[in-house]
XYZ file of C-alpha atoms in Angstrom:
346
model
C 42.584 -42.613 -27.804
C 43.271 -40.528 -24.765
C 47.303 -40.171 -24.679
C 49.836 -41.797 -26.778
C 51.423 -43.417 -23.795
C 48.273 -44.479 -21.927
C 48.473 -48.100 -20.812
C 44.761 -49.603 -20.370
C 43.907 -52.238 -17.976
C 42.065 -53.751 -20.971
C 42.121 -53.587 -24.963
C 39.100 -55.106 -26.217
C 39.876 -56.270 -30.101
C 36.601 -56.388 -31.765
C 33.692 -54.266 -31.315
C 31.026 -56.897 -31.679
C 28.290 -58.272 -29.175
C 31.225 -60.124 -27.370
C 33.387 -57.586 -27.234
C 31.150 -54.622 -26.345
C 29.490 -56.780 -23.502
C 33.088 -57.607 -21.948
C 33.735 -54.013 -22.306
C 30.746 -53.088 -20.120
C 31.739 -55.637 -17.519
C 35.008 -54.081 -17.510
C 33.969 -50.404 -17.508
C 31.385 -50.727 -15.026
C 34.401 -52.597 -12.595
C 36.191 -49.128 -12.853
C 38.875 -50.481 -15.492
C 39.993 -48.525 -18.156
C 38.860 -50.120 -21.525
C 39.580 -49.411 -25.311
C 37.870 -51.185 -27.767
C 39.053 -51.586 -31.118
C 36.465 -52.098 -33.664
C 37.120 -52.971 -37.640
C 33.523 -52.251 -38.139
C 32.791 -55.882 -40.007
C 30.327 -57.884 -37.773
C 29.486 -61.268 -38.923
C 25.431 -60.529 -39.020
C 25.861 -57.362 -40.963
C 23.879 -58.823 -43.958
C 21.083 -60.055 -41.788
C 17.841 -57.845 -41.151
C 17.375 -58.668 -37.939
C 18.709 -60.346 -34.363
C 16.638 -63.114 -33.037
C 16.456 -65.268 -29.907
C 18.054 -62.282 -27.804
C 15.517 -61.508 -25.207
C 14.405 -58.329 -24.791
C 15.770 -57.295 -28.053
C 14.389 -59.914 -30.237
C 14.164 -58.214 -33.952
C 16.269 -55.566 -33.157
C 18.554 -54.798 -36.367
C 22.155 -55.717 -35.955
C 23.627 -52.263 -36.376
C 21.134 -50.851 -34.018
C 22.018 -53.351 -31.438
C 25.737 -52.478 -31.487
C 24.975 -48.758 -31.738
C 23.049 -49.679 -28.131
C 25.822 -51.595 -26.880
C 28.283 -48.730 -27.967
C 26.386 -46.385 -25.707
C 26.001 -48.294 -22.680
C 29.866 -49.252 -22.791
C 30.645 -45.528 -23.663
C 28.500 -44.386 -20.937
C 30.656 -46.137 -18.341
C 33.740 -44.569 -19.682
C 35.018 -47.231 -22.246
C 36.800 -45.685 -25.219
C 35.561 -47.256 -28.274
C 38.135 -46.438 -31.613
C 37.695 -47.461 -35.326
C 40.191 -49.805 -36.905
C 41.665 -52.985 -37.378
C 44.566 -54.601 -34.837
C 46.775 -56.709 -36.908
C 48.748 -57.993 -34.426
C 49.977 -58.109 -30.437
C 53.156 -58.699 -28.589
C 53.758 -59.662 -25.009
C 55.947 -57.259 -23.100
C 58.419 -58.102 -20.593
C 56.540 -57.076 -17.856
C 53.389 -59.078 -18.633
C 51.432 -56.709 -20.594
C 50.716 -56.446 -24.316
C 51.353 -53.873 -27.230
C 48.638 -54.241 -29.955
C 49.499 -52.967 -33.478
C 46.765 -51.390 -35.829
C 46.511 -51.203 -39.462
C 47.660 -47.915 -39.337
C 50.784 -48.709 -37.620
C 49.950 -47.097 -34.247
C 50.192 -49.137 -31.107
C 48.550 -49.264 -27.836
C 49.336 -51.132 -24.488
C 47.362 -52.771 -22.032
C 47.622 -55.091 -19.029
C 45.238 -57.550 -20.423
C 43.445 -58.604 -23.766
C 40.107 -59.819 -24.791
C 39.784 -60.743 -28.315
C 36.170 -61.009 -29.738
C 37.073 -60.868 -33.545
C 34.493 -63.578 -34.697
C 34.673 -65.857 -37.658
C 34.379 -65.653 -41.139
C 31.759 -67.916 -43.237
C 33.376 -69.205 -46.134
C 30.884 -69.835 -48.755
C 30.608 -73.139 -51.362
C 31.786 -72.246 -54.687
C 28.523 -71.569 -56.495
C 27.635 -68.753 -58.377
C 25.266 -66.298 -56.616
C 25.424 -67.733 -53.128
C 27.708 -64.577 -51.631
C 25.520 -62.155 -53.240
C 22.204 -63.671 -51.444
C 23.670 -64.669 -48.051
C 21.963 -63.531 -45.006
C 19.029 -62.945 -47.037
C 17.596 -66.057 -48.883
C 20.759 -67.869 -48.650
C 20.880 -69.146 -44.944
C 22.282 -71.592 -42.465
C 20.910 -71.249 -38.823
C 17.162 -72.359 -38.468
C 17.014 -70.547 -35.140
C 18.248 -67.550 -36.642
C 16.139 -67.345 -39.595
C 13.503 -70.510 -39.722
C 10.531 -68.331 -38.536
C 10.828 -66.207 -40.946
C 10.972 -68.423 -43.920
C 8.425 -70.625 -42.527
C 6.194 -72.503 -44.962
C 8.245 -71.521 -47.915
C 10.156 -73.735 -50.312
C 13.655 -74.350 -48.788
C 16.529 -76.136 -50.372
C 19.327 -77.839 -48.583
C 22.772 -77.926 -50.431
C 24.561 -80.828 -49.352
C 28.231 -79.734 -48.475
C 29.014 -81.815 -45.455
C 27.746 -84.624 -43.555
C 25.662 -82.491 -41.471
C 23.631 -82.070 -44.825
C 20.547 -84.869 -43.641
C 20.568 -83.707 -40.359
C 20.233 -79.921 -41.844
C 17.244 -81.260 -44.028
C 15.394 -82.921 -41.107
C 15.997 -79.742 -38.654
C 14.773 -77.368 -41.677
C 11.763 -79.542 -42.101
C 10.234 -78.396 -38.621
C 9.560 -74.802 -40.434
C 8.392 -76.351 -43.575
C 6.712 -79.190 -45.516
C 8.361 -78.203 -48.784
C 11.834 -79.350 -48.577
C 14.318 -80.493 -51.034
C 17.705 -81.838 -50.306
C 20.247 -81.224 -53.294
C 22.666 -84.148 -53.234
C 25.198 -81.804 -55.202
C 28.660 -83.067 -54.536
C 28.234 -85.822 -52.050
C 27.126 -89.361 -52.290
C 27.364 -90.556 -49.083
C 24.060 -91.100 -47.843
C 23.365 -94.288 -45.965
C 19.995 -96.216 -46.319
C 18.981 -94.998 -42.887
C 19.440 -91.725 -43.934
C 17.412 -92.001 -47.127
C 14.541 -93.686 -44.979
C 14.535 -90.759 -42.572
C 14.320 -88.266 -45.486
C 11.261 -90.124 -46.899
C 9.633 -90.329 -43.743
C 9.378 -86.690 -43.472
C 9.003 -86.086 -46.757
C 11.929 -84.595 -48.252
C 12.796 -85.259 -51.879
C 16.703 -85.684 -52.971
C 17.674 -84.209 -56.057
C 20.922 -85.540 -57.856
C 23.381 -83.375 -59.767
C 25.806 -80.434 -58.933
C 24.412 -77.289 -57.984
C 26.175 -74.514 -60.387
C 24.164 -71.384 -59.581
C 20.908 -69.413 -58.635
C 18.143 -67.797 -60.265
C 17.194 -64.599 -59.216
C 14.356 -62.290 -60.294
C 13.452 -59.079 -58.939
C 16.069 -59.392 -56.188
C 14.672 -62.408 -54.963
C 15.698 -66.251 -54.949
C 13.441 -67.936 -57.336
C 15.454 -71.310 -58.105
C 18.379 -73.511 -57.715
C 20.195 -74.575 -61.326
C 21.495 -77.623 -61.749
C 24.694 -78.529 -63.935
C 22.386 -79.761 -66.692
C 20.653 -76.539 -67.242
C 17.675 -77.858 -64.793
C 16.056 -75.464 -62.485
C 13.966 -76.701 -59.092
C 12.284 -73.712 -58.036
C 13.059 -72.589 -54.413
C 12.840 -69.566 -52.115
C 15.367 -70.420 -49.862
C 18.842 -72.260 -49.913
C 20.403 -73.449 -46.894
C 24.175 -73.962 -46.905
C 26.820 -75.018 -44.359
C 29.677 -72.553 -44.594
C 33.055 -73.279 -43.084
C 33.447 -71.201 -39.969
C 37.143 -70.118 -40.108
C 38.314 -68.077 -36.779
C 39.676 -64.334 -37.449
C 42.610 -65.318 -35.445
C 45.693 -63.111 -36.963
C 45.810 -61.160 -33.523
C 46.006 -64.354 -31.496
C 48.159 -66.308 -33.548
C 50.811 -63.279 -33.378
C 50.682 -64.336 -29.948
C 51.536 -67.910 -30.433
C 47.999 -69.159 -30.300
C 47.103 -71.992 -33.105
C 43.515 -72.413 -34.289
C 41.802 -75.686 -33.628
C 40.257 -77.613 -36.172
C 36.715 -79.048 -35.474
C 36.070 -81.684 -37.779
C 33.158 -84.392 -38.457
C 34.515 -87.417 -40.135
C 36.836 -86.131 -42.952
C 35.144 -82.645 -43.276
C 36.388 -79.554 -41.848
C 33.795 -77.610 -40.092
C 35.999 -74.651 -39.125
C 38.733 -73.475 -36.862
C 38.327 -71.957 -33.329
C 40.761 -70.640 -30.523
C 40.815 -73.180 -27.574
C 39.866 -71.488 -24.191
C 38.725 -72.484 -20.769
C 34.859 -71.736 -19.653
C 35.548 -68.250 -18.913
C 37.505 -67.458 -22.098
C 40.800 -67.744 -20.860
C 43.483 -68.735 -23.262
C 46.865 -70.685 -23.067
C 48.626 -67.292 -23.138
C 48.472 -65.737 -19.836
C 46.415 -62.657 -19.899
C 44.514 -62.971 -22.984
C 40.919 -64.057 -23.065
C 38.701 -64.844 -26.042
C 34.616 -64.565 -26.345
C 32.215 -64.934 -29.100
C 32.536 -66.986 -32.111
C 36.380 -66.873 -32.582
C 36.381 -69.302 -29.431
C 32.617 -70.872 -30.098
C 31.731 -71.531 -33.841
C 27.945 -72.215 -33.110
C 27.462 -69.176 -30.510
C 24.542 -67.072 -31.157
C 24.406 -63.505 -30.417
C 23.081 -63.760 -26.833
C 25.305 -66.326 -26.413
C 28.321 -64.013 -27.524
C 26.958 -61.298 -25.174
C 27.211 -63.754 -22.186
C 30.677 -65.137 -23.175
C 31.770 -61.491 -23.135
C 30.264 -61.060 -19.686
C 32.014 -63.934 -18.263
C 35.051 -63.133 -19.717
C 35.208 -59.547 -18.664
C 34.223 -60.753 -15.197
C 36.940 -63.035 -15.019
C 39.309 -60.724 -16.473
C 38.795 -58.005 -13.668
C 39.137 -60.924 -11.132
C 42.690 -61.779 -12.629
C 43.585 -57.783 -12.433
C 42.402 -57.580 -8.928
C 44.614 -60.555 -7.801
C 47.741 -58.557 -9.603
C 46.585 -55.407 -8.004
C 46.394 -56.768 -4.520
C 49.762 -58.653 -5.073
C 51.291 -55.433 -6.054
C 49.409 -53.542 -2.926
C 50.843 -56.206 -0.243
C 54.221 -55.748 -1.535
C 54.136 -52.228 -1.841
C 52.942 -51.994 1.770
C 55.591 -54.435 2.876
C 58.452 -52.068 1.268
C 58.442 -49.539 4.047
C 58.159 -52.005 6.699
C 61.148 -53.594 5.292
C 63.138 -50.343 5.137
C 62.213 -49.427 8.659
C 62.996 -52.474 10.040
C 66.830 -52.368 8.549
C 67.091 -48.815 9.533
C 66.291 -50.191 13.454
C 68.842 -52.837 12.856
C 71.316 -50.452 11.419
C 71.167 -47.940 14.143
C 71.555 -51.035 16.841
C 74.308 -52.003 15.662
C 75.926 -48.690 15.256
C 74.948 -47.997 18.717
C 76.092 -50.999 19.950
C 79.689 -50.372 18.364
C 79.550 -46.734 19.860
C 78.647 -48.294 23.323
C 81.782 -50.827 22.918
C 84.226 -48.093 22.048
C 83.185 -45.959 25.197
C 83.706 -48.997 27.207
C 87.151 -49.468 25.837
C 88.248 -46.163 26.629
C-alpha cells in the first residue's frame, strides 16, 4: 500500500473476476483503487473456465493473473490478505480492517467476496469437488458428455437437475438419497427420458487411481458412476458486509434453503450508501463471465456516484470565494456609509 494514511477512491474487497473487472473499470476512469485479495477463488478446484467468450478453456488461475496485470497496468493496487470488517466513518467514507489489524480508508467500497459451496455430508464429496463431483452442466457438461452420470437428490431441484444433465449423456441415474417427495409427474418425466431412480441413502464414493468409479449406498451396494452431480448450499461470504449492517437474504425453494446472498440493485448498490456488491456474493447463480459483467456495471456506477460527489464539492468550493467576496463588499459599503454619515454630522 502506498502510504499508511492514504485514502483511496475505492477499495475492492475480493480479487476474483468481479472484483478485478470493477477495479479495471475504475482504474481506467482514473480512480485510485486498492484490491484486497484473500486468494481463495471459488473456482480454484476447476481446471478450466468455460462460456467466457474469448477466454474459453482458460485455467482459472491464468484468467486471474491476466486480470491482475490488466488492472495494475492502469494503476490499480493489488495486495494479498483478508478483509475481516469495515466501518462507516462520520464523513461518509469507510475504514476497512484486515486480518493483520492494519486498516485502509476509502470513499467507496466494492465487495466481491463470492460464496462458499457447502456440500452434502457424504464421504469423499469434498475431495472430488470440481473434478468428478460437479453441480453446473454449463460449466462442466461438455467435458463429461456421454459418461455415466449420477445425480444426488438433496433439494427440490433434483429432478430438474437430472433432466438437465440428460442433455449431455444418455446414462443418467438419480440417487433418491434422503428425499422421498418425487411426484407421479416427475417419475413419469424421468422414465420418459430413460433416467433410472435408485433408492437408498448414499454414504460414500469409490475412487480408483484418483478417479471416481462408483457411488456407494448404505447397504454396501456400489453403483458404477464416473460423475456425481450435487446441489451445494450457496452461502455468501458476507462477513465484511454484515459488519456494515447488511443482512444476507435467504434463497429458498419450498422448505429448502438454497443459499444466502446480499440484496442489491441492478448495478450492485446496496442499502448502505457507498457500498456496492458484484458477483456471487450478490447473485448465487452467476457464472464467471456474468461476474465480470457485474463488476464492470458496479465500477461504472461507482465512478458516476463519485463524479456526482466531486461535482458537488467543486460547486461548493466555487461558491465559497464569491460568498467571501460579496461579504467583503457589503462590509466595505457599510463602513463607507458610516464614515460618510459621520462626515455629514460634522
